[in-house]
PDB file of C-alpha atoms in Angstrom:
ATOM      1  CA  ASP Z   1      20.022   8.739 -16.647  1.00 65.00           C
ATOM      2  CA  THR Z   2      18.301   6.458 -14.154  1.00 70.00           C
ATOM      3  CA  ALA Z   3      20.005   6.650 -10.767  1.00 91.00           C
ATOM      4  CA  VAL Z   4      19.085   3.248  -9.296  1.00 96.00           C
ATOM      5  CA  SER Z   5      17.646   0.622 -11.598  1.00 95.00           C
ATOM      6  CA  GLN Z   6      16.302  -2.841 -10.934  1.00 96.00           C
ATOM      7  CA  THR Z   7      15.405  -5.740 -13.191  1.00 96.00           C
ATOM      8  CA  PRO Z   8      12.999  -7.294 -13.575  1.00 97.00           C
ATOM      9  CA  LYS Z   9      10.119  -5.050 -12.558  1.00 95.00           C
ATOM     10  CA  TYR Z  10       7.818  -8.025 -12.124  1.00 96.00           C
ATOM     11  CA  LEU Z  11       8.787 -11.606 -11.308  1.00 97.00           C
ATOM     12  CA  VAL Z  12       6.279 -14.440 -11.098  1.00 97.00           C
ATOM     13  CA  THR Z  13       7.607 -17.870 -10.229  1.00 97.00           C
ATOM     14  CA  GLN Z  14       6.776 -21.189  -8.624  1.00 97.00           C
ATOM     15  CA  MET Z  15       7.572 -22.269  -5.103  1.00 97.00           C
ATOM     16  CA  GLY Z  16      10.921 -23.945  -4.811  1.00 97.00           C
ATOM     17  CA  ASN Z  17      12.531 -22.082  -7.692  1.00 97.00           C
ATOM     18  CA  ASP Z  18      15.707 -20.010  -7.459  1.00 97.00           C
ATOM     19  CA  LYS Z  19      15.632 -16.461  -8.777  1.00 97.00           C
ATOM     20  CA  SER Z  20      17.765 -13.333  -8.906  1.00 97.00           C
ATOM     21  CA  ILE Z  21      16.966  -9.637  -8.945  1.00 98.00           C
ATOM     22  CA  LYS Z  22      19.552  -7.267 -10.329  1.00 97.00           C
ATOM     23  CA  CYS Z  23      20.316  -3.766  -9.103  1.00 97.00           C
ATOM     24  CA  GLU Z  24      22.606  -1.128 -10.546  1.00 97.00           C
ATOM     25  CA  GLN Z  25      23.370   2.415  -9.432  1.00 96.00           C
ATOM     26  CA  ASN Z  26      25.176   5.062 -11.454  1.00 96.00           C
ATOM     27  CA  LEU Z  27      25.520   7.575  -8.620  1.00 94.00           C
ATOM     28  CA  GLY Z  28      29.007   6.550  -7.596  1.00 92.00           C
ATOM     29  CA  HIS Z  29      27.759   5.604  -4.136  1.00 91.00           C
ATOM     30  CA  ASP Z  30      29.766   3.286  -1.932  1.00 88.00           C
ATOM     31  CA  THR Z  31      26.927   1.529  -0.121  1.00 89.00           C
ATOM     32  CA  MET Z  32      23.931  -0.386  -1.414  1.00 91.00           C
ATOM     33  CA  TYR Z  33      20.929  -1.879   0.305  1.00 92.00           C
ATOM     34  CA  TRP Z  34      18.080  -4.288  -0.175  1.00 94.00           C
ATOM     35  CA  TYR Z  35      14.699  -3.713   1.419  1.00 94.00           C
ATOM     36  CA  LYS Z  36      11.567  -5.818   1.515  1.00 95.00           C
ATOM     37  CA  GLN Z  37       8.133  -4.165   1.444  1.00 94.00           C
ATOM     38  CA  ASP Z  38       5.340  -6.469   2.470  1.00 93.00           C
ATOM     39  CA  SER Z  39       1.686  -6.392   1.514  1.00 91.00           C
ATOM     40  CA  LYS Z  40       0.969  -3.887   4.296  1.00 91.00           C
ATOM     41  CA  LYS Z  41       3.638  -1.565   2.858  1.00 90.00           C
ATOM     42  CA  PHE Z  42       5.956  -2.117   5.790  1.00 92.00           C
ATOM     43  CA  LEU Z  43       9.603  -1.610   4.801  1.00 92.00           C
ATOM     44  CA  LYS Z  44      12.390  -3.582   6.354  1.00 90.00           C
ATOM     45  CA  ILE Z  45      16.109  -3.581   5.694  1.00 90.00           C
ATOM     46  CA  MET Z  46      17.484  -6.908   4.517  1.00 91.00           C
ATOM     47  CA  PHE Z  47      21.112  -6.135   3.751  1.00 88.00           C
ATOM     48  CA  SER Z  48      23.517  -3.277   3.520  1.00 87.00           C
ATOM     49  CA  TYR Z  49      26.794  -3.660   1.718  1.00 88.00           C
ATOM     50  CA  ASN Z  50      29.851  -1.731   0.757  1.00 81.00           C
ATOM     51  CA  ASN Z  51      33.009  -3.096  -0.739  1.00 69.00           C
ATOM     52  CA  LYS Z  52      34.273  -4.073   2.660  1.00 69.00           C
ATOM     53  CA  GLU Z  53      31.394  -5.154   4.774  1.00 78.00           C
ATOM     54  CA  LEU Z  54      28.106  -6.970   4.487  1.00 82.00           C
ATOM     55  CA  ILE Z  55      25.576  -6.323   7.199  1.00 76.00           C
ATOM     56  CA  ILE Z  56      22.795  -8.869   7.306  1.00 73.00           C
ATOM     57  CA  ASN Z  57      19.543  -8.360   9.108  1.00 79.00           C
ATOM     58  CA  GLU Z  58      19.370 -11.350  11.417  1.00 73.00           C
ATOM     59  CA  THR Z  59      15.743 -11.993  10.538  1.00 84.00           C
ATOM     60  CA  VAL Z  60      16.524 -12.626   6.853  1.00 89.00           C
ATOM     61  CA  PRO Z  61      16.541 -16.338   5.963  1.00 92.00           C
ATOM     62  CA  ASN Z  62      19.813 -17.644   4.598  1.00 92.00           C
ATOM     63  CA  ARG Z  63      17.986 -18.505   1.379  1.00 96.00           C
ATOM     64  CA  PHE Z  64      18.540 -14.852   0.532  1.00 95.00           C
ATOM     65  CA  SER Z  65      22.031 -13.837  -0.484  1.00 92.00           C
ATOM     66  CA  PRO Z  66      23.347 -10.572  -1.896  1.00 91.00           C
ATOM     67  CA  LYS Z  67      26.035 -10.737  -4.550  1.00 89.00           C
ATOM     68  CA  SER Z  68      28.079  -7.739  -5.610  1.00 88.00           C
ATOM     69  CA  PRO Z  69      30.173  -8.142  -8.764  1.00 88.00           C
ATOM     70  CA  ASP Z  70      31.369  -4.550  -8.447  1.00 87.00           C
ATOM     71  CA  LYS Z  71      30.723  -1.334  -6.594  1.00 87.00           C
ATOM     72  CA  ALA Z  72      27.808  -0.314  -8.809  1.00 92.00           C
ATOM     73  CA  HIS Z  73      25.860  -3.569  -8.569  1.00 93.00           C
ATOM     74  CA  LEU Z  74      24.210  -5.487  -5.767  1.00 93.00           C
ATOM     75  CA  ASN Z  75      22.104  -8.416  -6.907  1.00 95.00           C
ATOM     76  CA  LEU Z  76      19.752 -10.392  -4.718  1.00 96.00           C
ATOM     77  CA  HIS Z  77      19.656 -14.143  -5.116  1.00 96.00           C
ATOM     78  CA  ILE Z  78      16.875 -16.174  -3.558  1.00 97.00           C
ATOM     79  CA  ASN Z  79      16.951 -19.947  -3.245  1.00 97.00           C
ATOM     80  CA  SER Z  80      13.995 -22.275  -2.748  1.00 97.00           C
ATOM     81  CA  LEU Z  81      11.352 -19.574  -2.999  1.00 97.00           C
ATOM     82  CA  GLU Z  82       8.438 -19.734  -0.582  1.00 97.00           C
ATOM     83  CA  LEU Z  83       4.962 -18.227  -0.695  1.00 96.00           C
ATOM     84  CA  GLY Z  84       5.924 -15.798   2.074  1.00 95.00           C
ATOM     85  CA  ASP Z  85       8.665 -14.327  -0.074  1.00 96.00           C
ATOM     86  CA  SER Z  86       6.033 -12.583  -2.192  1.00 97.00           C
ATOM     87  CA  ALA Z  87       6.654  -8.872  -1.728  1.00 97.00           C
ATOM     88  CA  VAL Z  88       8.149  -5.837  -3.398  1.00 96.00           C
ATOM     89  CA  TYR Z  89      11.920  -5.691  -3.132  1.00 97.00           C
ATOM     90  CA  PHE Z  90      13.681  -2.355  -3.297  1.00 96.00           C
ATOM     91  CA  CYS Z  91      17.309  -1.685  -3.925  1.00 96.00           C
ATOM     92  CA  ALA Z  92      18.825   1.559  -2.645  1.00 94.00           C
ATOM     93  CA  SER Z  93      22.192   3.276  -2.501  1.00 93.00           C
ATOM     94  CA  SER Z  94      23.890   6.049  -0.584  1.00 90.00           C
ATOM     95  CA  GLN Z  95      27.275   7.534   0.119  1.00 87.00           C
ATOM     96  CA  ALA Z  96      27.863   6.262   3.640  1.00 77.00           C
ATOM     97  CA  ARG Z  97      31.592   5.779   3.959  1.00 70.00           C
ATOM     98  CA  ALA Z  98      33.603   7.708   6.519  1.00 65.00           C
ATOM     99  CA  GLY Z  99      30.640   8.105   8.766  1.00 65.00           C
ATOM    100  CA  ALA Z 100      28.438  10.042   6.350  1.00 69.00           C
ATOM    101  CA  TYR Z 101      25.369   8.224   7.607  1.00 72.00           C
ATOM    102  CA  TYR Z 102      23.273  11.350   7.298  1.00 79.00           C
ATOM    103  CA  ASN Z 103      23.192  11.078   3.511  1.00 85.00           C
ATOM    104  CA  GLU Z 104      19.865  10.106   2.069  1.00 89.00           C
ATOM    105  CA  GLN Z 105      19.333   6.845   0.275  1.00 91.00           C
ATOM    106  CA  PHE Z 106      18.195   6.695  -3.339  1.00 94.00           C
ATOM    107  CA  PHE Z 107      15.727   3.940  -4.142  1.00 95.00           C
ATOM    108  CA  GLY Z 108      15.123   1.895  -7.240  1.00 95.00           C
ATOM    109  CA  PRO Z 109      11.620   1.404  -8.668  1.00 94.00           C
ATOM    110  CA  GLY Z 110      11.138  -1.960  -7.010  1.00 95.00           C
ATOM    111  CA  THR Z 111      10.645  -5.558  -8.126  1.00 97.00           C
ATOM    112  CA  ARG Z 112       7.305  -7.151  -7.403  1.00 96.00           C
ATOM    113  CA  LEU Z 113       7.920 -10.825  -6.675  1.00 97.00           C
ATOM    114  CA  THR Z 114       4.964 -13.196  -6.722  1.00 97.00           C
ATOM    115  CA  VAL Z 115       5.516 -16.787  -5.651  1.00 97.00           C
ATOM    116  CA  LEU Z 116       2.769 -19.211  -6.695  1.00 96.00           C
TER     117      LEU Z 116
ATOM    118  CA  ALA Y   1      14.054  -1.591  20.983  1.00 73.00           C
ATOM    119  CA  GLN Y   2      14.588   1.248  18.544  1.00 82.00           C
ATOM    120  CA  SER Y   3      11.505   2.193  16.609  1.00 89.00           C
ATOM    121  CA  VAL Y   4       9.632   4.782  14.588  1.00 94.00           C
ATOM    122  CA  ALA Y   5       5.921   5.376  15.031  1.00 96.00           C
ATOM    123  CA  GLN Y   6       3.538   6.937  12.567  1.00 97.00           C
ATOM    124  CA  PRO Y   7       0.316   6.921  14.563  1.00 96.00           C
ATOM    125  CA  GLU Y   8      -2.032   7.626  11.661  1.00 96.00           C
ATOM    126  CA  ASP Y   9      -2.631   5.075   8.938  1.00 96.00           C
ATOM    127  CA  GLN Y  10      -4.316   7.740   6.823  1.00 97.00           C
ATOM    128  CA  VAL Y  11      -4.593  11.511   6.795  1.00 98.00           C
ATOM    129  CA  ASN Y  12      -7.334  13.213   4.802  1.00 98.00           C
ATOM    130  CA  VAL Y  13      -6.980  16.868   3.844  1.00 97.00           C
ATOM    131  CA  ALA Y  14      -8.825  19.229   1.543  1.00 98.00           C
ATOM    132  CA  GLU Y  15      -6.768  20.845  -1.197  1.00 97.00           C
ATOM    133  CA  GLY Y  16      -5.389  24.195  -0.081  1.00 97.00           C
ATOM    134  CA  ASN Y  17      -5.513  23.316   3.618  1.00 98.00           C
ATOM    135  CA  PRO Y  18      -2.416  22.742   5.701  1.00 97.00           C
ATOM    136  CA  LEU Y  19      -1.350  19.168   6.326  1.00 97.00           C
ATOM    137  CA  THR Y  20       0.571  17.403   9.061  1.00 98.00           C
ATOM    138  CA  VAL Y  21       1.825  13.827   9.031  1.00 98.00           C
ATOM    139  CA  LYS Y  22       3.039  12.726  12.431  1.00 98.00           C
ATOM    140  CA  CYS Y  23       6.169  10.810  13.363  1.00 98.00           C
ATOM    141  CA  THR Y  24       7.724   9.962  16.704  1.00 97.00           C
ATOM    142  CA  TYR Y  25      10.821   7.917  17.348  1.00 94.00           C
ATOM    143  CA  SER Y  26      12.489   5.933  20.075  1.00 91.00           C
ATOM    144  CA  VAL Y  27      16.211   5.526  19.549  1.00 84.00           C
ATOM    145  CA  SER Y  28      19.359   5.987  21.555  1.00 79.00           C
ATOM    146  CA  GLY Y  29      21.514   9.054  21.106  1.00 78.00           C
ATOM    147  CA  ASN Y  30      20.927  11.751  18.512  1.00 78.00           C
ATOM    148  CA  PRO Y  31      19.445  10.208  15.389  1.00 85.00           C
ATOM    149  CA  TYR Y  32      19.318  11.390  11.831  1.00 90.00           C
ATOM    150  CA  LEU Y  33      15.701  11.742  10.695  1.00 94.00           C
ATOM    151  CA  PHE Y  34      14.260  11.439   7.202  1.00 96.00           C
ATOM    152  CA  TRP Y  35      11.000  11.680   5.316  1.00 97.00           C
ATOM    153  CA  TYR Y  36      10.370   9.756   2.110  1.00 97.00           C
ATOM    154  CA  VAL Y  37       7.347   9.676  -0.187  1.00 97.00           C
ATOM    155  CA  GLN Y  38       6.136   6.728  -2.248  1.00 95.00           C
ATOM    156  CA  TYR Y  39       3.769   7.209  -5.148  1.00 93.00           C
ATOM    157  CA  PRO Y  40       1.781   4.171  -6.367  1.00 88.00           C
ATOM    158  CA  ASN Y  41       3.946   1.506  -7.978  1.00 84.00           C
ATOM    159  CA  ARG Y  42       7.069   3.615  -7.531  1.00 87.00           C
ATOM    160  CA  GLY Y  43      10.155   3.562  -5.357  1.00 89.00           C
ATOM    161  CA  LEU Y  44      10.686   5.872  -2.418  1.00 94.00           C
ATOM    162  CA  GLN Y  45      11.734   9.470  -3.039  1.00 95.00           C
ATOM    163  CA  PHE Y  46      13.659  11.490  -0.506  1.00 95.00           C
ATOM    164  CA  LEU Y  47      11.845  14.600   0.790  1.00 97.00           C
ATOM    165  CA  LEU Y  48      13.967  16.028   3.583  1.00 96.00           C
ATOM    166  CA  LYS Y  49      16.178  15.223   6.529  1.00 95.00           C
ATOM    167  CA  TYR Y  50      17.296  16.535   9.894  1.00 94.00           C
ATOM    168  CA  ILE Y  51      20.925  16.178  10.842  1.00 90.00           C
ATOM    169  CA  THR Y  52      21.623  18.977  13.300  1.00 88.00           C
ATOM    170  CA  GLY Y  53      21.038  22.684  13.760  1.00 88.00           C
ATOM    171  CA  ASP Y  54      17.789  24.479  12.975  1.00 91.00           C
ATOM    172  CA  ASN Y  55      14.832  22.400  14.123  1.00 93.00           C
ATOM    173  CA  LEU Y  56      12.763  23.399  11.093  1.00 96.00           C
ATOM    174  CA  VAL Y  57      13.999  21.809   7.892  1.00 96.00           C
ATOM    175  CA  LYS Y  58      12.699  22.491   4.421  1.00 96.00           C
ATOM    176  CA  GLY Y  59      12.560  19.958   1.652  1.00 95.00           C
ATOM    177  CA  SER Y  60      11.197  19.135  -1.758  1.00 92.00           C
ATOM    178  CA  TYR Y  61       7.757  20.100  -3.102  1.00 93.00           C
ATOM    179  CA  GLY Y  62       7.152  22.687  -0.368  1.00 95.00           C
ATOM    180  CA  PHE Y  63       7.313  20.221   2.507  1.00 97.00           C
ATOM    181  CA  GLU Y  64       8.961  20.981   5.823  1.00 97.00           C
ATOM    182  CA  ALA Y  65       9.414  19.141   9.081  1.00 98.00           C
ATOM    183  CA  GLU Y  66      10.015  20.197  12.632  1.00 95.00           C
ATOM    184  CA  PHE Y  67      12.361  18.314  14.903  1.00 95.00           C
ATOM    185  CA  ASN Y  68      11.318  18.335  18.550  1.00 95.00           C
ATOM    186  CA  LYS Y  69      13.889  16.654  20.746  1.00 92.00           C
ATOM    187  CA  SER Y  70      11.885  16.782  23.968  1.00 92.00           C
ATOM    188  CA  GLN Y  71       8.893  15.142  22.310  1.00 94.00           C
ATOM    189  CA  THR Y  72      11.061  12.900  20.102  1.00 94.00           C
ATOM    190  CA  SER Y  73       8.980  13.926  17.132  1.00 96.00           C
ATOM    191  CA  PHE Y  74       9.628  14.874  13.539  1.00 97.00           C
ATOM    192  CA  HIS Y  75       6.273  15.836  12.030  1.00 98.00           C
ATOM    193  CA  LEU Y  76       5.981  16.548   8.314  1.00 98.00           C
ATOM    194  CA  LYS Y  77       4.073  19.656   7.308  1.00 98.00           C
ATOM    195  CA  LYS Y  78       2.970  21.618   4.295  1.00 98.00           C
ATOM    196  CA  PRO Y  79       1.121  24.945   4.427  1.00 97.00           C
ATOM    197  CA  SER Y  80      -1.156  24.257   1.468  1.00 97.00           C
ATOM    198  CA  ALA Y  81      -1.859  20.720   0.255  1.00 97.00           C
ATOM    199  CA  LEU Y  82      -2.159  19.742  -3.387  1.00 97.00           C
ATOM    200  CA  VAL Y  83      -4.079  16.825  -4.846  1.00 96.00           C
ATOM    201  CA  SER Y  84      -0.768  15.648  -6.308  1.00 95.00           C
ATOM    202  CA  ASP Y  85       0.617  15.289  -2.755  1.00 96.00           C
ATOM    203  CA  SER Y  86      -1.572  12.208  -2.316  1.00 97.00           C
ATOM    204  CA  ALA Y  87       0.840   9.353  -1.659  1.00 97.00           C
ATOM    205  CA  LEU Y  88       2.314   7.159   1.042  1.00 96.00           C
ATOM    206  CA  TYR Y  89       4.715   8.941   3.395  1.00 97.00           C
ATOM    207  CA  PHE Y  90       7.403   7.240   5.422  1.00 97.00           C
ATOM    208  CA  CYS Y  91       9.330   8.599   8.353  1.00 97.00           C
ATOM    209  CA  ALA Y  92      12.716   6.976   8.909  1.00 95.00           C
ATOM    210  CA  VAL Y  93      15.462   7.227  11.474  1.00 92.00           C
ATOM    211  CA  ARG Y  94      19.068   6.268  11.400  1.00 86.00           C
ATOM    212  CA  PRO Y  95      20.015   5.469  14.974  1.00 75.00           C
ATOM    213  CA  TYR Y  96      23.214   6.860  16.370  1.00 67.00           C
ATOM    214  CA  GLY Y  97      25.923   4.237  16.153  1.00 63.00           C
ATOM    215  CA  GLY Y  98      24.018   2.007  13.786  1.00 59.00           C
ATOM    216  CA  SER Y  99      25.696   0.192  10.931  1.00 60.00           C
ATOM    217  CA  GLN Y 100      26.306   1.688   7.527  1.00 55.00           C
ATOM    218  CA  GLY Y 101      23.393   4.058   7.427  1.00 58.00           C
ATOM    219  CA  ASN Y 102      20.686   1.461   7.931  1.00 76.00           C
ATOM    220  CA  LEU Y 103      17.328   3.087   8.284  1.00 86.00           C
ATOM    221  CA  ILE Y 104      14.429   2.133  10.482  1.00 89.00           C
ATOM    222  CA  PHE Y 105      11.150   3.018   8.798  1.00 93.00           C
ATOM    223  CA  GLY Y 106       7.752   3.789  10.231  1.00 95.00           C
ATOM    224  CA  LYS Y 107       4.816   1.852   8.843  1.00 95.00           C
ATOM    225  CA  GLY Y 108       3.798   4.686   6.550  1.00 96.00           C
ATOM    226  CA  THR Y 109       0.910   7.149   6.438  1.00 97.00           C
ATOM    227  CA  LYS Y 110      -1.336   7.413   3.444  1.00 97.00           C
ATOM    228  CA  LEU Y 111      -2.070  11.035   2.615  1.00 97.00           C
ATOM    229  CA  SER Y 112      -5.237  11.719   0.668  1.00 97.00           C
ATOM    230  CA  VAL Y 113      -5.833  15.256  -0.610  1.00 97.00           C
ATOM    231  CA  LYS Y 114      -9.291  15.888  -2.007  1.00 96.00           C
ATOM    232  CA  PRO Y 115     -10.154  18.697  -4.431  1.00 95.00           C
TER     233      PRO Y 115
END
């Protein structure tokens, strides 16, 4: 009965490769997010997405792209991986439509990406 | 620029003593305020939030937080700390008028509760 799940939990890859991280939520939420947590534990929003609108943090390189096959999934695809992409990536979801921006977000367990 | 500050990198408390983890914010309008906790190698868990109304909000695991509009603060508190409370705590704010519930997080405060 996991609420927000991510796969894989760990991802080790070489520079220049392309990789994807999958996220699924079974909470019926309408909005999903991707966050990056760096080595100092600082959390930063990368994307937020509902079935109508994608909001991209302007600091995110265009090598990162979210892909949503349906309302319950928001995958993160990364092209041409760089050393600086090494971090923990968290997926989250919330019910945010109709201005319900006070609802808390539910986080997945994270994917630790290591780029060698 | 809108921001959240957690001035302490680490807070050390003896078990049974009260604890406070500080948070101040700088955003426009009336924000929504949140506290999350992260245990090692885990995702963030929601603790509590302030939307409107009573300035003292109660949350999970006996935690509470007090919203102070004049001081733009939202400090997390617990009357009696447990060793199991040791974790990383994040304050977050959703600015008024921001997009789709995007949160701005503080840098986190590591809470260490010793027996």
